[in-house]
PDB file of C-alpha atoms in Angstrom:
ATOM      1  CA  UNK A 894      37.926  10.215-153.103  1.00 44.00           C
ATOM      2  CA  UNK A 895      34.373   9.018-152.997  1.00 54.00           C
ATOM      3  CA  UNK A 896      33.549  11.542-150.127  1.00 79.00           C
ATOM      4  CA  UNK A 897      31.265   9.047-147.462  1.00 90.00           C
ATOM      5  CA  UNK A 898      31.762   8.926-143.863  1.00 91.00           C
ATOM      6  CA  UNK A 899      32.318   5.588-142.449  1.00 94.00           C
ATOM      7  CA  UNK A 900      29.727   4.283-140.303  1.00 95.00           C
ATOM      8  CA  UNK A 901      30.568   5.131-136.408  1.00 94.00           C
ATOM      9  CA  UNK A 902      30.977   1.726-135.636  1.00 96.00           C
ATOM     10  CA  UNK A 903      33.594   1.155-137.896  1.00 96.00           C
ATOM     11  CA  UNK A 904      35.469   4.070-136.760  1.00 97.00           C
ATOM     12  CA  UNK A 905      35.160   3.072-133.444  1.00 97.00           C
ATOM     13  CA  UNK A 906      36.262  -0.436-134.091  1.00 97.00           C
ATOM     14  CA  UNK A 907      39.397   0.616-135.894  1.00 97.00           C
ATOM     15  CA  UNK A 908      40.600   3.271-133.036  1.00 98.00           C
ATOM     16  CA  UNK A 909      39.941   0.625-130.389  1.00 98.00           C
ATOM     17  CA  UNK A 910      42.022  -2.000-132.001  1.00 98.00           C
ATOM     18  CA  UNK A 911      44.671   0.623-132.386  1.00 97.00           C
ATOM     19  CA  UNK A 912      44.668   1.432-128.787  1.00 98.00           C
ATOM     20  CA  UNK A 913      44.790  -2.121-127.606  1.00 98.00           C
ATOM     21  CA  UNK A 914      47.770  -2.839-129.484  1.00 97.00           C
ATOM     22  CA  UNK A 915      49.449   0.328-128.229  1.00 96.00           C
ATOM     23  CA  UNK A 916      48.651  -0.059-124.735  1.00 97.00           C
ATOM     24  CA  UNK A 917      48.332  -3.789-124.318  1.00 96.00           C
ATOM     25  CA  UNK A 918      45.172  -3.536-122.075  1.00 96.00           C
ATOM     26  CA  UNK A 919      41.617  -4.242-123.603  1.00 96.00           C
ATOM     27  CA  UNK A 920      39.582  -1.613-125.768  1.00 98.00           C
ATOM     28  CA  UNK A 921      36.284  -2.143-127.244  1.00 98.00           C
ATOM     29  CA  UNK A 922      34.065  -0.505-128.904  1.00 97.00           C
ATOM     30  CA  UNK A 923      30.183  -1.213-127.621  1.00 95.00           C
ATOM     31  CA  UNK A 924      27.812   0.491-129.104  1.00 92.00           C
ATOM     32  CA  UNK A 925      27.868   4.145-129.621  1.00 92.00           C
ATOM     33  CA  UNK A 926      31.222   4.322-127.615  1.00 96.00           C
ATOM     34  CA  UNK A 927      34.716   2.898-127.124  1.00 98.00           C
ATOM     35  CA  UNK A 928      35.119   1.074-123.531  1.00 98.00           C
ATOM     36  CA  UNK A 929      38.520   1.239-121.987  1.00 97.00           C
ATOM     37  CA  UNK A 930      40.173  -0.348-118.694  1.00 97.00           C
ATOM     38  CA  UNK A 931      38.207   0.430-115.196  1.00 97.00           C
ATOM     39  CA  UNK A 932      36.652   3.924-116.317  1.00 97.00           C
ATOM     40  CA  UNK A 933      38.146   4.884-119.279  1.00 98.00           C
ATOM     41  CA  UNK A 934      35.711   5.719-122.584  1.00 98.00           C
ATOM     42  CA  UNK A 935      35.887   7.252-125.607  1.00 98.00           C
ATOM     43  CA  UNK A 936      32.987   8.725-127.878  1.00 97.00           C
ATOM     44  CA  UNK A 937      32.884   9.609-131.517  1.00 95.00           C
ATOM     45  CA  UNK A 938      31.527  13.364-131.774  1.00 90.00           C
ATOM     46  CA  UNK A 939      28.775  14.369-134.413  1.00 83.00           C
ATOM     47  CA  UNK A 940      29.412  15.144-138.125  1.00 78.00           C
ATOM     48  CA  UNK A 941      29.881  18.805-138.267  1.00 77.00           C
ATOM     49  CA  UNK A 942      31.987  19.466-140.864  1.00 82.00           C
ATOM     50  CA  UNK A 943      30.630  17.518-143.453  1.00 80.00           C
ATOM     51  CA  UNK A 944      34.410  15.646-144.212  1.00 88.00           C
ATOM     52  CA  UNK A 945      34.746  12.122-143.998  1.00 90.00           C
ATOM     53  CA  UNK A 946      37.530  12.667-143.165  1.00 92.00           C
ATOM     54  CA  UNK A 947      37.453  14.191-140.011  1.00 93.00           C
ATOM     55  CA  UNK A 948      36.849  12.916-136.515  1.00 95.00           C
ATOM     56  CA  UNK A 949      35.833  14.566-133.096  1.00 95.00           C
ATOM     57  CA  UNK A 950      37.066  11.929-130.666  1.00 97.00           C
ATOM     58  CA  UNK A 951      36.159  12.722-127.200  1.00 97.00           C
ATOM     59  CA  UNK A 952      38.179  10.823-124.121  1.00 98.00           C
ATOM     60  CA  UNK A 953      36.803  10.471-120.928  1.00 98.00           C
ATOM     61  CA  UNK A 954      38.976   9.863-118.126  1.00 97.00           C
ATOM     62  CA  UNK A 955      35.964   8.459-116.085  1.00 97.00           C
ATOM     63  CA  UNK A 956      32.806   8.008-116.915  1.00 97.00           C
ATOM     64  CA  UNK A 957      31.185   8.938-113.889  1.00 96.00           C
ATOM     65  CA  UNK A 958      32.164  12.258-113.773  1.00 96.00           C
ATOM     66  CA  UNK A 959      32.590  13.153-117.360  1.00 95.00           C
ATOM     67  CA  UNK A 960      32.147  17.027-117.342  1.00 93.00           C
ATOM     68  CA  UNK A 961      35.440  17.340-115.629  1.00 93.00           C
ATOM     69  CA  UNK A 962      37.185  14.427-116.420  1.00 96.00           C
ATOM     70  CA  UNK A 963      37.076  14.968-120.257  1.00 96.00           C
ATOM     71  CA  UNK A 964      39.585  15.739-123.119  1.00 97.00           C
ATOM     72  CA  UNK A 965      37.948  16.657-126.372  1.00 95.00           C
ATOM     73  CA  UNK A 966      40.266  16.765-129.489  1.00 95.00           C
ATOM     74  CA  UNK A 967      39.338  16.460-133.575  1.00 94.00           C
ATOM     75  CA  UNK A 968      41.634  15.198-135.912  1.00 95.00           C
ATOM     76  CA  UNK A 969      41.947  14.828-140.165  1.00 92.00           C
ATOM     77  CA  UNK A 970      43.626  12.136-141.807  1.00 92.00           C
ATOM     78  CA  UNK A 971      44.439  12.286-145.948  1.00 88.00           C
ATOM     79  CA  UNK A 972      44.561   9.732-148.692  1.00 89.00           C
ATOM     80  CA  UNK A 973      43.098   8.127-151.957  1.00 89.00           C
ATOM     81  CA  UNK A 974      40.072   6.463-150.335  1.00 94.00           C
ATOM     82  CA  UNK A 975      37.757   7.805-147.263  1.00 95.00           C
ATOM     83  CA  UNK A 976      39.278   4.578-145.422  1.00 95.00           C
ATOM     84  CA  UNK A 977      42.853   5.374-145.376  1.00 96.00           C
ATOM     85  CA  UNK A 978      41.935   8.665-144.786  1.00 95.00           C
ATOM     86  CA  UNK A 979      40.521   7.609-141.211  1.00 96.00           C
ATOM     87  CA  UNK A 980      43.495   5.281-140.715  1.00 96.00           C
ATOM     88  CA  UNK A 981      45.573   8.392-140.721  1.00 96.00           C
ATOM     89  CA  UNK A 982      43.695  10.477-138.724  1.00 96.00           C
ATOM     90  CA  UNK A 983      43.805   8.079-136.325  1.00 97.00           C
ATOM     91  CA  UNK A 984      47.643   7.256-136.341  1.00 96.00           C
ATOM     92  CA  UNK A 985      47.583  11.660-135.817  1.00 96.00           C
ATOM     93  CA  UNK A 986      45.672  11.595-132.566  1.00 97.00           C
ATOM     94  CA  UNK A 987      47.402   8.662-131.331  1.00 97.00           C
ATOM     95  CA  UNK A 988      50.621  10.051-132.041  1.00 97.00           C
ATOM     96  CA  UNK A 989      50.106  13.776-130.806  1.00 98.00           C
ATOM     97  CA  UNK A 990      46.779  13.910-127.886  1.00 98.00           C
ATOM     98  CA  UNK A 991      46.656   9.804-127.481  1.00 98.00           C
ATOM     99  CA  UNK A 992      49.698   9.752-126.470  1.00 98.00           C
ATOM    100  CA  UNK A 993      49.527  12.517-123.639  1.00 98.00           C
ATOM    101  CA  UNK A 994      46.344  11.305-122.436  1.00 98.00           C
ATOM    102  CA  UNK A 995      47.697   7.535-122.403  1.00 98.00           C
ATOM    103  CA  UNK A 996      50.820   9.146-120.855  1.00 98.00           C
ATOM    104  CA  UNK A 997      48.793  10.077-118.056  1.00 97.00           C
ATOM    105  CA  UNK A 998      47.711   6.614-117.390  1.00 96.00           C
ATOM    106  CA  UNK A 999      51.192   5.203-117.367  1.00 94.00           C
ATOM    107  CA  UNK A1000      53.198   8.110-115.854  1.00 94.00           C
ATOM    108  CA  UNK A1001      56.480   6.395-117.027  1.00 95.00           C
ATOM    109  CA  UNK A1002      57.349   8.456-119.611  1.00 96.00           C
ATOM    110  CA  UNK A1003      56.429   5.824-122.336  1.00 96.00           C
ATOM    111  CA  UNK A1004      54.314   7.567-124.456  1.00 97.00           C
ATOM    112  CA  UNK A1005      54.994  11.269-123.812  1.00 98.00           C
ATOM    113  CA  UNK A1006      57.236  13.741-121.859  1.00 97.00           C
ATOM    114  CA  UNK A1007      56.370  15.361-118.415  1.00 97.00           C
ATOM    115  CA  UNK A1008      57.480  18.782-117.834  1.00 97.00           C
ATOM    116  CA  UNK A1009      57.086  20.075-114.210  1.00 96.00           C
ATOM    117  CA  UNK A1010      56.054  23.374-113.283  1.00 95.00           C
ATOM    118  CA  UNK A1011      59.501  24.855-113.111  1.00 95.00           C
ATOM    119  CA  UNK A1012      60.711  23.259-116.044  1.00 97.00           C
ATOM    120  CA  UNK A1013      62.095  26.461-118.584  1.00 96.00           C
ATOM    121  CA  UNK A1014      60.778  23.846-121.442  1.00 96.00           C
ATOM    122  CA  UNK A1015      56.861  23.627-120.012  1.00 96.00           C
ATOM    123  CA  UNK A1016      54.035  25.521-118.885  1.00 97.00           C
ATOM    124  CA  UNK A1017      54.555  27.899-115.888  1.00 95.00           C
ATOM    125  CA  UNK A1018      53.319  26.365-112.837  1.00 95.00           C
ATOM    126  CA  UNK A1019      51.669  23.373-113.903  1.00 97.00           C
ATOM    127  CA  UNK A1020      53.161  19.784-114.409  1.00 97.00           C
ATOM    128  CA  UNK A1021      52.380  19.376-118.313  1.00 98.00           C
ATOM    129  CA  UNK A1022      52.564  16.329-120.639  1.00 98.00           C
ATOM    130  CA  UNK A1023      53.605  17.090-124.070  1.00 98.00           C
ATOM    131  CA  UNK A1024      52.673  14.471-126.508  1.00 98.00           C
ATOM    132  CA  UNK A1025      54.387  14.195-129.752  1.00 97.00           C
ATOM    133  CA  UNK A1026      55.166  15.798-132.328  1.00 97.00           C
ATOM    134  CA  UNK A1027      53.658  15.527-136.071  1.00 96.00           C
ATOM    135  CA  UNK A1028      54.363  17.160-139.539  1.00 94.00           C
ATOM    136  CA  UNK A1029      53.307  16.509-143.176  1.00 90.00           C
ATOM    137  CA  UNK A1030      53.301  18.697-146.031  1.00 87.00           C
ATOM    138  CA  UNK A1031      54.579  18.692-149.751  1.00 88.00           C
ATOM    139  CA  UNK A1032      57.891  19.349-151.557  1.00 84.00           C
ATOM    140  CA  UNK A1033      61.280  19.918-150.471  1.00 85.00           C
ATOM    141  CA  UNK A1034      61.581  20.651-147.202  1.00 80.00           C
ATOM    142  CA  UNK A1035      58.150  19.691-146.306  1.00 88.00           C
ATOM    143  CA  UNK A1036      59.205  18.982-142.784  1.00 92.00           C
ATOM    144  CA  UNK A1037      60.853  22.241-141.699  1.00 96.00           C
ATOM    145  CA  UNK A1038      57.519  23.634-139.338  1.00 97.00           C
ATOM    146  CA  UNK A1039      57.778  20.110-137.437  1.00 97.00           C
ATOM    147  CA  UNK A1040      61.458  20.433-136.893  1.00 97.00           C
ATOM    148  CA  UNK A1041      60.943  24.038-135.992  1.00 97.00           C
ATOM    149  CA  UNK A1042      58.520  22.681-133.469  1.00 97.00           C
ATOM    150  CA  UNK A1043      61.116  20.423-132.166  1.00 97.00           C
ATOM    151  CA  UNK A1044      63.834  22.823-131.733  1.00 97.00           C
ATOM    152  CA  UNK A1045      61.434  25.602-130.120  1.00 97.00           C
ATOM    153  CA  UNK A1046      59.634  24.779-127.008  1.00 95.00           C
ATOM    154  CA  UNK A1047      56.114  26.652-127.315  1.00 96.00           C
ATOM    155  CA  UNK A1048      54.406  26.149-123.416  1.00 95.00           C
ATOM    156  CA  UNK A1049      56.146  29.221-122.238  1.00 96.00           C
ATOM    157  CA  UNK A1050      55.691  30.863-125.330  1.00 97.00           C
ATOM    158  CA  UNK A1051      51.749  30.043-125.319  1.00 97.00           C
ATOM    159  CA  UNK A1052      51.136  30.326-121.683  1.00 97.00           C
ATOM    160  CA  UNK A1053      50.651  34.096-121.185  1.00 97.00           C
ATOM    161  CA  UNK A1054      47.952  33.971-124.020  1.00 97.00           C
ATOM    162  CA  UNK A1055      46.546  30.981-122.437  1.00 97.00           C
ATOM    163  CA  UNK A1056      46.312  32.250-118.413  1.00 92.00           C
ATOM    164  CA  UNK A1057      41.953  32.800-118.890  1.00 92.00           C
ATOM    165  CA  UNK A1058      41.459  29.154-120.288  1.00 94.00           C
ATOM    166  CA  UNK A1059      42.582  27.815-116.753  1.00 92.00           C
ATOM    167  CA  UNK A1060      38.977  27.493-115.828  1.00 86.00           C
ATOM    168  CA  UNK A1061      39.157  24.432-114.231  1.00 88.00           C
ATOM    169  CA  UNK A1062      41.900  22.695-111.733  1.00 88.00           C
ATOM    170  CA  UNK A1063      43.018  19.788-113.693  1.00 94.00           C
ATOM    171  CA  UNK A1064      42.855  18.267-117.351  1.00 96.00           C
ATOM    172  CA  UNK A1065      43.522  21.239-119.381  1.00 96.00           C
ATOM    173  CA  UNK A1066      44.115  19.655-123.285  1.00 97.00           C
ATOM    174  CA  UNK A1067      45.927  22.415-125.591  1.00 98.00           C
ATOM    175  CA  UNK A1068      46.180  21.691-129.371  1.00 98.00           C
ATOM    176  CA  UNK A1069      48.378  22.997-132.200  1.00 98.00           C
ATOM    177  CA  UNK A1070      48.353  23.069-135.608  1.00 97.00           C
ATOM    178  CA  UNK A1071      49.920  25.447-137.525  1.00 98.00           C
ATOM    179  CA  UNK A1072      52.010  25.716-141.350  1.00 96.00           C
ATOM    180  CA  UNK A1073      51.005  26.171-144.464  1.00 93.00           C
ATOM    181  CA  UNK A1074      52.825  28.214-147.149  1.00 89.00           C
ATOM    182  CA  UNK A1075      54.316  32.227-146.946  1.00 89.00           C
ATOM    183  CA  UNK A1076      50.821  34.208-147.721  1.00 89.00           C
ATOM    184  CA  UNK A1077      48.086  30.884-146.720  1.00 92.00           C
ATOM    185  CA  UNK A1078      49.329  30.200-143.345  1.00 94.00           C
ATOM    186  CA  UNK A1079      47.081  28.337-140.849  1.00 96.00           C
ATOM    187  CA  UNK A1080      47.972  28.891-137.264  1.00 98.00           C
ATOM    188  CA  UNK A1081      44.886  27.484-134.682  1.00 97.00           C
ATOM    189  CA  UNK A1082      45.528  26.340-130.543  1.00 98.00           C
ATOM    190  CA  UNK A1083      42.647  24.629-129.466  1.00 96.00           C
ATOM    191  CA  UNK A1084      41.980  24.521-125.576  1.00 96.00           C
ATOM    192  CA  UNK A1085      40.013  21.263-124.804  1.00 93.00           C
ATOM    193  CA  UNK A1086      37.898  21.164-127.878  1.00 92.00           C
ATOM    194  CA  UNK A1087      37.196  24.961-128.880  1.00 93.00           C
ATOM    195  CA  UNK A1088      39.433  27.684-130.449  1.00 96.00           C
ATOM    196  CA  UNK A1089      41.324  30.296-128.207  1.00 97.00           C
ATOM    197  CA  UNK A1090      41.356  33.231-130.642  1.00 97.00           C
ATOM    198  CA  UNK A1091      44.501  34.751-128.247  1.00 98.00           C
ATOM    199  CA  UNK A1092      46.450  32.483-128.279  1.00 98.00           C
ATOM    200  CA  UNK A1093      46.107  31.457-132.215  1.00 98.00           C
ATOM    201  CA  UNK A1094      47.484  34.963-132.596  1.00 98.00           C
ATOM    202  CA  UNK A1095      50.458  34.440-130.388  1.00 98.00           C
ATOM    203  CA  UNK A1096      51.186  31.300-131.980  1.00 98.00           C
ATOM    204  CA  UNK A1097      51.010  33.152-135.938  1.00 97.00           C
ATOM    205  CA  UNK A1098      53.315  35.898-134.507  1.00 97.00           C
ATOM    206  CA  UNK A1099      56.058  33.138-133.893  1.00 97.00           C
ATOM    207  CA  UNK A1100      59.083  33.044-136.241  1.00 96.00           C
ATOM    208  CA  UNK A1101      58.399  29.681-137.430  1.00 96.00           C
ATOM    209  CA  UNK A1102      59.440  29.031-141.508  1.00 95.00           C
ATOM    210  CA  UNK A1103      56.947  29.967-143.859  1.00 94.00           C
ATOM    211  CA  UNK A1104      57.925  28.113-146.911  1.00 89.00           C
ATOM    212  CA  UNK A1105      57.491  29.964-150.425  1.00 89.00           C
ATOM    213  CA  UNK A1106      56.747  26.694-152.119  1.00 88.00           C
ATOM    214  CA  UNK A1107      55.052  23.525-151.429  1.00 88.00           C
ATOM    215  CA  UNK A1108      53.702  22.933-147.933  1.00 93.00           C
ATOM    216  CA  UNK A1109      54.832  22.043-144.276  1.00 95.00           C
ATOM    217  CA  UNK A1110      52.612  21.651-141.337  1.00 96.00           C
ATOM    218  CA  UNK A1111      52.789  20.399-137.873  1.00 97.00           C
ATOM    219  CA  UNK A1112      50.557  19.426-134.659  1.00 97.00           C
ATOM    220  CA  UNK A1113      51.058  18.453-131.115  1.00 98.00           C
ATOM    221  CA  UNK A1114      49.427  17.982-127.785  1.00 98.00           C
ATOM    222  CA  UNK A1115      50.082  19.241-125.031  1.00 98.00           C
ATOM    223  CA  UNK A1116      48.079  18.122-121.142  1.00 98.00           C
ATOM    224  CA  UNK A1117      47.666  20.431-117.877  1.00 97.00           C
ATOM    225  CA  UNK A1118      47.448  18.023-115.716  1.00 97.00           C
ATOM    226  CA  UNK A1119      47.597  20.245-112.493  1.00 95.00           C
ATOM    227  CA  UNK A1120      49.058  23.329-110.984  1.00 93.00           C
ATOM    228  CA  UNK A1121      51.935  22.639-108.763  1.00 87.00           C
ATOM    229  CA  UNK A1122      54.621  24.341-106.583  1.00 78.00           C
ATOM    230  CA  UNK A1123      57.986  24.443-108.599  1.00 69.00           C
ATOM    231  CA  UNK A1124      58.845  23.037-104.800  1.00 58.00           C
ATOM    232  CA  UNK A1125      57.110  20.064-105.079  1.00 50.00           C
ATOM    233  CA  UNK A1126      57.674  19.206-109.242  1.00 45.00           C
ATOM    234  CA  UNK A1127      59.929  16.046-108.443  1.00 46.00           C
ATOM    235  CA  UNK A1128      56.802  14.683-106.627  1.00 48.00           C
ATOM    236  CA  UNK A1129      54.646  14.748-109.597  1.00 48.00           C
TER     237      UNK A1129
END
């Protein structure tokens, strides 16, 4: 794969058109950003990995106030040509942080689930949105971490590693990625852009499959929206 990053604007052209036909409400990009409804924005971070085929996408809730109102996230796509590669990345944010953050916006449950602070399934005493759920890999059974995923909630497994990256009182993005092989696993949580080193270790000491052959990998978002009284979770 010829190895040359696409020019921003092309990026950003192809993620707004992609959100625009997932939301129904008009994205643009202008510029050196992407322009959403009333305050919503979205900016392509720099180059520092050297890939073209990964992307720091950074989504700002409102772009008056975007030191606390923003959700930083990267993402890599795969395939025979730097394009397609981009194409998938993007379907993988949209799928897994898009849709939490989007989720926010509609609150219906339409593109992600809300788990209130008392929920067993979410993150002790904050009303969460968990985005979805992605896997990839190679070989038989390349799907087994996703489905793992699936069948084992990780907010309350996460949280206690997580309780000194509560720094601030809303928007708190968590990302996972973890899989691999037995012997090469990868296991990384992300807390609203940068590594949490404690919590990456929780999440490797988890019993989830570590295949002997071929490959199987999985990511998902998850969004602290707010703490909240178990008390008052219906209300959220």
């Amino acid at each position: 794969m010829d190895d040359v990053r696409l020019p921003d604007e092309v990026v950003l052209d192809k993620l707004a058109r992609r959100l625009s036909a997932a939301t129904g409400d008009p994205w643009a990009a202008r510029g050196s950003m992407i322009k959403g409804p009333g305050t919503l924005g979205i900016f392509l971070g720099e180059d520092h990995t050297g890939s073209a085929k990964h992307l720091d996408l950074n989504f700002v809730f409102n772009l008056d106030r975007p030191v606390e109102t923003s959700i930083s996230d990267c993402t890599t796509g795969f395939g025979s040509t730097v394009e397609e590669a981009v194409d998938r990345a993007i379907e993988m944010w949209l799928g897994t942080t898009g849709a939490a953050l989007l989720e926010l916006l509609r609150r219906d449950g339409s593109f992600a689930a809300h788990f209130p602070a008392d929920d067993p399934d979410g993150f002790p005493g904050w009303h969460t949105i968990h985005g979805g759920i992605s896997g990839w890999g190679a070989g038989e059974g390349h799907d087994v971490v996703q489905h793992w995923l699936i069948d084992n909630p990780l907010l309350p497994r996460l949280a206690p590693a997580l309780h000194d990256a509560l720094d601030r009182g809303s928007l708190i993005g968590v990302k996972v990625f973890f899989g691999g092989r037995a012997g090469r696993e990868t296991a990384e949580v992300r807390v609203n852009g940068g590594v949490h080193e404690g919590a990456s270790l929780a999440l490797a000491g988890l019993d989830w499959p570590r295949k002997q052959d071929g490959l199987s990998y999985a990511r998902t978002f998850m969004l602290l929206v707010h703490p909240q009284e178990p008390a008052t979770a219906a209300n959220a």
